[in-house]
PDB file of N, CA and C in Angstrom:
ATOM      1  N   UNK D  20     -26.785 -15.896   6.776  1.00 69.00           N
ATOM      2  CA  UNK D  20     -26.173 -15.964   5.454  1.00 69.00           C
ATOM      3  C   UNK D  20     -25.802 -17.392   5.076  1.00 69.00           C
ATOM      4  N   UNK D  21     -26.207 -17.620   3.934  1.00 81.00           N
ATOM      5  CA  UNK D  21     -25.399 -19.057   3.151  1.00 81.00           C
ATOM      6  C   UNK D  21     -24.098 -19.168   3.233  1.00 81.00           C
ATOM      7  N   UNK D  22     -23.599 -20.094   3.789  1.00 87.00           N
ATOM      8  CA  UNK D  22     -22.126 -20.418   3.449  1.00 87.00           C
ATOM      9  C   UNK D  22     -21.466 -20.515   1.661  1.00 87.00           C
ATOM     10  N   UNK D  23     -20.254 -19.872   1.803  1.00 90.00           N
ATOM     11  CA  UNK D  23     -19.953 -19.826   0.387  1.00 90.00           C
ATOM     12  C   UNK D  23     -19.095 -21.202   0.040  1.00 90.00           C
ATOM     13  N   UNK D  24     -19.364 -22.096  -1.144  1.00 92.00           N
ATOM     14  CA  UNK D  24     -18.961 -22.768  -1.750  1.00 92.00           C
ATOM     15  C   UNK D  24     -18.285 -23.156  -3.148  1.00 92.00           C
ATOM     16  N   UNK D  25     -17.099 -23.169  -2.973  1.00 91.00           N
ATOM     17  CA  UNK D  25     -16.270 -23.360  -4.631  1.00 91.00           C
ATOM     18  C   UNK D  25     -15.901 -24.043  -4.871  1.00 91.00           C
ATOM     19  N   UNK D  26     -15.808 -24.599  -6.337  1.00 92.00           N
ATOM     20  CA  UNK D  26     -15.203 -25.455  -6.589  1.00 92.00           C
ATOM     21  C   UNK D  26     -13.675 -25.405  -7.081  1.00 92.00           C
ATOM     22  N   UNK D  27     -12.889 -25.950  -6.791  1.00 93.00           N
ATOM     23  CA  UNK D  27     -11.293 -25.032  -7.536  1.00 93.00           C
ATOM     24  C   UNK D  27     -10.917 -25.834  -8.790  1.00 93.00           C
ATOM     25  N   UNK D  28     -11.191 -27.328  -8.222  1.00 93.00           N
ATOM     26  CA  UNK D  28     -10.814 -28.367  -9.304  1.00 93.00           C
ATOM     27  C   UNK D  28     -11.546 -29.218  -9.311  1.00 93.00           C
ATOM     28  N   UNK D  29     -12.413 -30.029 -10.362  1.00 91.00           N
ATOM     29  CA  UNK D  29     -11.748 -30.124 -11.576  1.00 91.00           C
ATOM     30  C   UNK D  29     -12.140 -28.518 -12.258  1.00 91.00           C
ATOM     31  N   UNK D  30     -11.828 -28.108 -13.232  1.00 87.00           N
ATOM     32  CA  UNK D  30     -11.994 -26.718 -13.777  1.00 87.00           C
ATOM     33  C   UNK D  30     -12.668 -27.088 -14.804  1.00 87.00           C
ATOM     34  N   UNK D  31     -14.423 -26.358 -15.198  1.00 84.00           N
ATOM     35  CA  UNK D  31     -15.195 -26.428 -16.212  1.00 84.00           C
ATOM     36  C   UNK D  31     -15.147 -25.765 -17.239  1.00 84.00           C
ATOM     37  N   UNK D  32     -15.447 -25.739 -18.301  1.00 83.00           N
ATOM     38  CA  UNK D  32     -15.496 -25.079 -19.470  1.00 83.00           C
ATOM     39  C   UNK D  32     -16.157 -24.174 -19.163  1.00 83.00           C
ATOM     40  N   UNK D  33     -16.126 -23.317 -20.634  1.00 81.00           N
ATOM     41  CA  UNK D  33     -17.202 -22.171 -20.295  1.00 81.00           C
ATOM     42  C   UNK D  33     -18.508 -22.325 -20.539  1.00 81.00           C
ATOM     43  N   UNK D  34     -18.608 -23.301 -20.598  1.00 79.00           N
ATOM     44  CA  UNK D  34     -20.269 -23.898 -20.784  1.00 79.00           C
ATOM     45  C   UNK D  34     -20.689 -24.715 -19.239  1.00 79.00           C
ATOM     46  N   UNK D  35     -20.032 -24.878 -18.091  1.00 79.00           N
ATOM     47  CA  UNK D  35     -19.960 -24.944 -17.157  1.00 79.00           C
ATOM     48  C   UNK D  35     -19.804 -26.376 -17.247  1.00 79.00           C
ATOM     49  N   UNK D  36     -19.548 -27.397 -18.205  1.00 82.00           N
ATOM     50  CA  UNK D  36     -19.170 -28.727 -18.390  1.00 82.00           C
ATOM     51  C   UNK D  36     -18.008 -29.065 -17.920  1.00 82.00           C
ATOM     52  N   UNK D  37     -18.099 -30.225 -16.931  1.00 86.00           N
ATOM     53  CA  UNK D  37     -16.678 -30.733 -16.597  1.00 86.00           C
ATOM     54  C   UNK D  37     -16.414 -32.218 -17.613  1.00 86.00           C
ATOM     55  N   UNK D  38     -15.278 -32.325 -18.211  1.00 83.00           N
ATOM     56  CA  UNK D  38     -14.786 -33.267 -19.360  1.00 83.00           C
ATOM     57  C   UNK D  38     -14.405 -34.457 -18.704  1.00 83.00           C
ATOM     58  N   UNK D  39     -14.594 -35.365 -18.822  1.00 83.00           N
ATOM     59  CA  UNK D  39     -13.548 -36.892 -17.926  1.00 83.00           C
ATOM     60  C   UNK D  39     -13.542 -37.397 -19.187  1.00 83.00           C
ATOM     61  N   UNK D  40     -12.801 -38.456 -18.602  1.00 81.00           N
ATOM     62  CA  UNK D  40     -12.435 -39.887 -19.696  1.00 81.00           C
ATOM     63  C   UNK D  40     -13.099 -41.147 -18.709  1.00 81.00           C
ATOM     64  N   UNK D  41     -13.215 -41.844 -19.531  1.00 81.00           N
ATOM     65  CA  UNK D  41     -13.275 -43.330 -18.403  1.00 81.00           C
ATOM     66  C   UNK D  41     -12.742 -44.119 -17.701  1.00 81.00           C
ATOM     67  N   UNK D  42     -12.417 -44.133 -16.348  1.00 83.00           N
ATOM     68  CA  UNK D  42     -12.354 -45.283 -15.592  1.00 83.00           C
ATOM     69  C   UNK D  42     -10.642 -43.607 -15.152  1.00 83.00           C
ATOM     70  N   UNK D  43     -10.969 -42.579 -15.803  1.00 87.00           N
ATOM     71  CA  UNK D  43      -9.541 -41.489 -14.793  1.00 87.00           C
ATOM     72  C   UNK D  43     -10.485 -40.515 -14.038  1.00 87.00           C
ATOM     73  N   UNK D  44     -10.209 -40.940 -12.927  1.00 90.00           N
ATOM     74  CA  UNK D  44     -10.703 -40.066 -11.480  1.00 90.00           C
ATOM     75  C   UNK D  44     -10.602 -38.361 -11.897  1.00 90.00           C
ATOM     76  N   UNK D  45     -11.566 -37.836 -11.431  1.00 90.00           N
ATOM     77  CA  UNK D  45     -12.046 -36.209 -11.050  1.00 90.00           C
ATOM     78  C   UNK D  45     -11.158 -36.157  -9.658  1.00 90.00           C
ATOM     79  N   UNK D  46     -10.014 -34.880  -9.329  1.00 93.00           N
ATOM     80  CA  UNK D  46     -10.237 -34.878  -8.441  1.00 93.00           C
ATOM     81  C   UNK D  46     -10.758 -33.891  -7.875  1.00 93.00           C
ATOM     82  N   UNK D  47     -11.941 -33.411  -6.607  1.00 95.00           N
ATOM     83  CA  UNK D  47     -12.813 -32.563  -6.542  1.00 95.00           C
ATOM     84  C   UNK D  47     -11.232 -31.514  -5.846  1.00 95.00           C
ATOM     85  N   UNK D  48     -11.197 -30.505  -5.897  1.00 96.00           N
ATOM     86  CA  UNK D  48     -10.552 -29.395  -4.795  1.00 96.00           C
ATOM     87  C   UNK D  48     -11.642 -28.288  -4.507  1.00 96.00           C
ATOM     88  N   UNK D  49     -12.286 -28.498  -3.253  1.00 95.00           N
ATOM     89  CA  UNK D  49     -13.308 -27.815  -2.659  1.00 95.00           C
ATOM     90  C   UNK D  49     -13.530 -26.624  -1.620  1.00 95.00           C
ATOM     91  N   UNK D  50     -13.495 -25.733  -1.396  1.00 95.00           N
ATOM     92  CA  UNK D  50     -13.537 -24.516  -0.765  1.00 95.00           C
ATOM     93  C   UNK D  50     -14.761 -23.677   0.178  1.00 95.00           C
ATOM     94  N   UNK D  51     -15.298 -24.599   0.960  1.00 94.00           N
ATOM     95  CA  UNK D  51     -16.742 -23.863   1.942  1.00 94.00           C
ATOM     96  C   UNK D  51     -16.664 -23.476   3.111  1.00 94.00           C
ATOM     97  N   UNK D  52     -16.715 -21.925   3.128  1.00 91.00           N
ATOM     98  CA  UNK D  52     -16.906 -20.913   4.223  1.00 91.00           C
ATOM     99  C   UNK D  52     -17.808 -20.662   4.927  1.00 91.00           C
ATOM    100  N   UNK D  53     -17.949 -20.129   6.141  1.00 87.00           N
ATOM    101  CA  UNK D  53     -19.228 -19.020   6.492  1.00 87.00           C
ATOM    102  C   UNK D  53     -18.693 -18.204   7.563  1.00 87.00           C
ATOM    103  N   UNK D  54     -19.501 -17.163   7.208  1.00 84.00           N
ATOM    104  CA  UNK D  54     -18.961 -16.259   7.703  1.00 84.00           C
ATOM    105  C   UNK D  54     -20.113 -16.100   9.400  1.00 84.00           C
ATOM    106  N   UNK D  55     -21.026 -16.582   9.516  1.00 80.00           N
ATOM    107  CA  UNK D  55     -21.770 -17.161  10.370  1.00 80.00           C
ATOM    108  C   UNK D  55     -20.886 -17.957  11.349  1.00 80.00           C
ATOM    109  N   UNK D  56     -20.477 -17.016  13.000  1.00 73.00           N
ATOM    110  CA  UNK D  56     -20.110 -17.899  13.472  1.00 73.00           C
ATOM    111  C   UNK D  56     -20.984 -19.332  14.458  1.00 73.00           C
ATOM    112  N   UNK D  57     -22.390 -19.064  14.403  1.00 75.00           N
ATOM    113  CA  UNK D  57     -23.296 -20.095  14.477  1.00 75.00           C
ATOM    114  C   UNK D  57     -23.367 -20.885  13.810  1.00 75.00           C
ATOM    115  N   UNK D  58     -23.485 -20.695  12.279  1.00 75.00           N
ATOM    116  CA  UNK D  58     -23.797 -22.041  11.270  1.00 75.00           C
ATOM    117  C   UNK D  58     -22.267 -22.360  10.904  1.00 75.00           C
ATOM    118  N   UNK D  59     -22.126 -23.609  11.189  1.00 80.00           N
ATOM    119  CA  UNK D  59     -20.766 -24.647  11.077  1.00 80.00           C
ATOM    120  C   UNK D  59     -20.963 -25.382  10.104  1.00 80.00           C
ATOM    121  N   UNK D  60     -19.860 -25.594   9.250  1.00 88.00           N
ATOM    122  CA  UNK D  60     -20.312 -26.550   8.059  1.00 88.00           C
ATOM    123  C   UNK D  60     -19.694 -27.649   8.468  1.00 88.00           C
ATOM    124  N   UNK D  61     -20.631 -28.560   8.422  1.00 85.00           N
ATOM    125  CA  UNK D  61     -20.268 -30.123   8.924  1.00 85.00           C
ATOM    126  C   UNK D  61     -20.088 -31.208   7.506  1.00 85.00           C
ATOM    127  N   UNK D  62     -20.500 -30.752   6.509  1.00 91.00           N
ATOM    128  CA  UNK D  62     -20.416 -31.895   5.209  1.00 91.00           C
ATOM    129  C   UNK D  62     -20.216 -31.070   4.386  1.00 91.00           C
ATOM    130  N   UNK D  63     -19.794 -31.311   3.228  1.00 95.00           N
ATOM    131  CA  UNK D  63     -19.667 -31.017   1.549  1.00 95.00           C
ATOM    132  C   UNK D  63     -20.385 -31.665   0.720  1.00 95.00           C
ATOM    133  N   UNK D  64     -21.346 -31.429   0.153  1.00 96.00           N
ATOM    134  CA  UNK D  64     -21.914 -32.890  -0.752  1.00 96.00           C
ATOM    135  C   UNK D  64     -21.638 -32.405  -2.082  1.00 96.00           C
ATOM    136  N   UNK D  65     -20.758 -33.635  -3.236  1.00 94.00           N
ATOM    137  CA  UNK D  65     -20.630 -33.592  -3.861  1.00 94.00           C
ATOM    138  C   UNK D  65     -21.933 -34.439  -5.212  1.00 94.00           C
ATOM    139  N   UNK D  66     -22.653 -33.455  -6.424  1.00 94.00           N
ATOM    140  CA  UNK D  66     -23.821 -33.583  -7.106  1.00 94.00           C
ATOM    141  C   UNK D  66     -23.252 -33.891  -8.960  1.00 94.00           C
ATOM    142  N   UNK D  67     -23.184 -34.428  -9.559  1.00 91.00           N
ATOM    143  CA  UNK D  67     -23.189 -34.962 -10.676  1.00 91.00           C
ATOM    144  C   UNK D  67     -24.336 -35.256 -11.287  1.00 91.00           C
ATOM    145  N   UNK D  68     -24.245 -34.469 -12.707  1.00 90.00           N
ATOM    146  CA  UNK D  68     -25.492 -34.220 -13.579  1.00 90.00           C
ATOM    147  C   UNK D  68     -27.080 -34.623 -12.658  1.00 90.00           C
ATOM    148  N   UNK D  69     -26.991 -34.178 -11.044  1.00 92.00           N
ATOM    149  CA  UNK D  69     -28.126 -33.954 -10.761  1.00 92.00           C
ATOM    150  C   UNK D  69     -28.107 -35.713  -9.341  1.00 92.00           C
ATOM    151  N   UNK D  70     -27.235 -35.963  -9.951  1.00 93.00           N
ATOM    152  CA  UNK D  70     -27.644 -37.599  -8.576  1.00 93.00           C
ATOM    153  C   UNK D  70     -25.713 -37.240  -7.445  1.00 93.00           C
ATOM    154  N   UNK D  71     -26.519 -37.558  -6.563  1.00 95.00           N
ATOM    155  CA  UNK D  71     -25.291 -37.273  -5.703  1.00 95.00           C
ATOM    156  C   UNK D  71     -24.365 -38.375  -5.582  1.00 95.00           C
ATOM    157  N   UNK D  72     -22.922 -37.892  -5.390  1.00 94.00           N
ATOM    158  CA  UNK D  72     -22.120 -38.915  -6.088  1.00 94.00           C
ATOM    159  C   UNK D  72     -21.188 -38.957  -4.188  1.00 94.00           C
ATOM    160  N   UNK D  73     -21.552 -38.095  -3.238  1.00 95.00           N
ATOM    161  CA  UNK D  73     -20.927 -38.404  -1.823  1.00 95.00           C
ATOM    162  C   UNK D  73     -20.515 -37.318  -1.374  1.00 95.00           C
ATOM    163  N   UNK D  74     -19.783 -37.349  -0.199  1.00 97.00           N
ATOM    164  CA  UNK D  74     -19.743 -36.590   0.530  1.00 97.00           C
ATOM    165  C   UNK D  74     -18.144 -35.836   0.376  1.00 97.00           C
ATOM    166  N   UNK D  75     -17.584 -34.583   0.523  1.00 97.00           N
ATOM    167  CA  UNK D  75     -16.074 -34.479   0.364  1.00 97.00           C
ATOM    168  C   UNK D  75     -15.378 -34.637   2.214  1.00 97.00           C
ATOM    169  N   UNK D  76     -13.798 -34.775   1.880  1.00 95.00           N
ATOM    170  CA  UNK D  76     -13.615 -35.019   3.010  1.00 95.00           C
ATOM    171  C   UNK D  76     -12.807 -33.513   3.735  1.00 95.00           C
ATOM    172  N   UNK D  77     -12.666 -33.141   4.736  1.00 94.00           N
ATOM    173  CA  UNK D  77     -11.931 -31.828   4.878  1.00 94.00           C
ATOM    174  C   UNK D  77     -10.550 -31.754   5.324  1.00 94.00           C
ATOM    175  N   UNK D  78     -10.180 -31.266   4.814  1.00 94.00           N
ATOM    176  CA  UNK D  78      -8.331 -31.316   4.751  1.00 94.00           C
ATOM    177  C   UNK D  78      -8.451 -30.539   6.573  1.00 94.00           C
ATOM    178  N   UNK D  79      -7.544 -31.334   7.200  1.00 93.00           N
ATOM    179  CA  UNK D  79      -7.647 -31.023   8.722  1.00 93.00           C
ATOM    180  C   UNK D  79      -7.262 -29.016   8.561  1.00 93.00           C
ATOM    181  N   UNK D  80      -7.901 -28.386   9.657  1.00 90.00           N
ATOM    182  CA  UNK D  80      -6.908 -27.263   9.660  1.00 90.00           C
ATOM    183  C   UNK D  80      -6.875 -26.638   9.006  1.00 90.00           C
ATOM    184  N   UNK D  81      -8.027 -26.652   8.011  1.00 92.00           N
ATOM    185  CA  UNK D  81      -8.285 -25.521   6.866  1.00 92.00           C
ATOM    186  C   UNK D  81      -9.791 -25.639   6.460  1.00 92.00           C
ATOM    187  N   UNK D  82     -10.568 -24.628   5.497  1.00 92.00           N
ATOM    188  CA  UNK D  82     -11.564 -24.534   4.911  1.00 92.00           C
ATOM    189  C   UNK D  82     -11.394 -25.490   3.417  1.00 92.00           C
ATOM    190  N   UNK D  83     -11.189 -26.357   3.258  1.00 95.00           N
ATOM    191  CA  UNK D  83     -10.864 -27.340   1.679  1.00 95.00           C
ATOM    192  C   UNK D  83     -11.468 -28.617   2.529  1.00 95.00           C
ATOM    193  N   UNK D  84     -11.899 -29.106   1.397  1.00 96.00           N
ATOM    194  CA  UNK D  84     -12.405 -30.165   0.496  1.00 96.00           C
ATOM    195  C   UNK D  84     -11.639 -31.366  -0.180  1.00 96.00           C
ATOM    196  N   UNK D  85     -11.632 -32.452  -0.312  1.00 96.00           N
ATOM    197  CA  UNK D  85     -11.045 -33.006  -1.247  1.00 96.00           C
ATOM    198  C   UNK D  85     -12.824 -34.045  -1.545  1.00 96.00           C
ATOM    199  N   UNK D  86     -12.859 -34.631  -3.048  1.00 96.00           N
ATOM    200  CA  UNK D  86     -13.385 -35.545  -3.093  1.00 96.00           C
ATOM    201  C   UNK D  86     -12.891 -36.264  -4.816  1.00 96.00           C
ATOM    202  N   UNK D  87     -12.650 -37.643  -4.472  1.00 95.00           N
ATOM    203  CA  UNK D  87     -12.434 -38.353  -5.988  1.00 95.00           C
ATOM    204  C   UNK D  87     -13.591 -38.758  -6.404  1.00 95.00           C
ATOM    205  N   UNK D  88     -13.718 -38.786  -7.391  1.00 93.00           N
ATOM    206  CA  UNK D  88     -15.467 -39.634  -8.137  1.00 93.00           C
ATOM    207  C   UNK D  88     -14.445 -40.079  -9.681  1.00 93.00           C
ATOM    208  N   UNK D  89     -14.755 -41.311 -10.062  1.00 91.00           N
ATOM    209  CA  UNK D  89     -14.194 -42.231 -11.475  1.00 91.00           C
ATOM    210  C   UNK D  89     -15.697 -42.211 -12.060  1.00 91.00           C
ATOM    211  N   UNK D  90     -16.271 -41.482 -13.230  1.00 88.00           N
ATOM    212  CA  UNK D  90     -16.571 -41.732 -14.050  1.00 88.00           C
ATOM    213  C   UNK D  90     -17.232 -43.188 -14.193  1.00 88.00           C
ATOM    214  N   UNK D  91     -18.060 -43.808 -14.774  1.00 85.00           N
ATOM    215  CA  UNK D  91     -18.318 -44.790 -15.971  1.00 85.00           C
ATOM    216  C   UNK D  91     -18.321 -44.558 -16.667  1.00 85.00           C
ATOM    217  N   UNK D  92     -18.380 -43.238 -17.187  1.00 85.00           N
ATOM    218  CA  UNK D  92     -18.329 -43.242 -18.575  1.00 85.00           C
ATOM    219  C   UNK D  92     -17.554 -41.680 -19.493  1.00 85.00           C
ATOM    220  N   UNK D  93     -16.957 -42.162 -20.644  1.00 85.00           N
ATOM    221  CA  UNK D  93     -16.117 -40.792 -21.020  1.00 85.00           C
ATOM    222  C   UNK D  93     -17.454 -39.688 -21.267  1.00 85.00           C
ATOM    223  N   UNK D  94     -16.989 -38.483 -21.048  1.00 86.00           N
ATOM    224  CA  UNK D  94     -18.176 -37.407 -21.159  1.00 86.00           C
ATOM    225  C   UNK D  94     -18.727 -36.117 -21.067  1.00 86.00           C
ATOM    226  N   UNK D  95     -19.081 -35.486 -20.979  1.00 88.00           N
ATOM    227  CA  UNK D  95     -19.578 -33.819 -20.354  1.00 88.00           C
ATOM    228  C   UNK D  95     -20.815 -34.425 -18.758  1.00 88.00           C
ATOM    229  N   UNK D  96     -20.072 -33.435 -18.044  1.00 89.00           N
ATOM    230  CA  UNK D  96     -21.165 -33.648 -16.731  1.00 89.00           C
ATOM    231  C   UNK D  96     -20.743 -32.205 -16.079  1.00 89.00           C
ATOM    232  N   UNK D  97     -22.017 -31.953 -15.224  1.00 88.00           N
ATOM    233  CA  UNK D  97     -21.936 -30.767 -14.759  1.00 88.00           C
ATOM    234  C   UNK D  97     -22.218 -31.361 -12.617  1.00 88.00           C
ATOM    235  N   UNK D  98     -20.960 -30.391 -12.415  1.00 89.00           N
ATOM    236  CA  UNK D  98     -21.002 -30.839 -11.341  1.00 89.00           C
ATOM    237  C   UNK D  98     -21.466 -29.690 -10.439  1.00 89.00           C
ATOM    238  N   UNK D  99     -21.811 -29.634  -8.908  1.00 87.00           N
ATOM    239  CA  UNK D  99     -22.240 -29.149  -8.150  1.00 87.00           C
ATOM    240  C   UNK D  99     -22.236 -29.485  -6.741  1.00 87.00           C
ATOM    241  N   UNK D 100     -22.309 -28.237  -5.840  1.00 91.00           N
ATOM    242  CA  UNK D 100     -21.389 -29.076  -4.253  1.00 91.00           C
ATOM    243  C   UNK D 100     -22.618 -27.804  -3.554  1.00 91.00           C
ATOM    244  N   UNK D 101     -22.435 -28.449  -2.453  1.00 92.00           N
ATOM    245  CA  UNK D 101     -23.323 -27.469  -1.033  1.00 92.00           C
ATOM    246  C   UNK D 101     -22.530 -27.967  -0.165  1.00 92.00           C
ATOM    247  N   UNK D 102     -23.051 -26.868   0.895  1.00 89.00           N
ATOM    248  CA  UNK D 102     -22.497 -27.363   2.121  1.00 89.00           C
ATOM    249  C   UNK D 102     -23.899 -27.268   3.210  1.00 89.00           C
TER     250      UNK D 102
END
């Protein structure tokens, strides 16, 4: 089975658009499981309108995520994470 992945924050519209301004940080709040006790999730990769913007980091001692990404520019972007 695929490990499950969420995003908690930033929170998208209902058009699945996430809103920034310029040069004020996203902050990611990230959530990836599996229920597979063989497959271990070792990374988070965090994806912006399609180019990858890095990796999230994992809050010790739990299944979360954190990752910041600043914008260049004010805007609509659609974001996306795997594990």
């Amino acid at each position: 089975p695929s490990p499950s992945v969420v995003i908690n924050a930033p929170v998208a519209d209902t058009n699945g658009l996430v809103v920034s301004r310029l040069g004020q940080p996203l902050i990611f709040d990230i959530q990836a499981s599996s229920s597979d006790v063989v497959l271990q999730i070792t990374s988070v990769s965090v994806v912006v309108d399609g180019q990858s913007v890095g990796n999230a980091t994992r809050l010790a001692g739990t299944n979360r995520y954190t990752f910041d990404w600043t914008p260049t520019a004010t805007g609509n972007f659609i974001a996306f994470v795997s594990a």
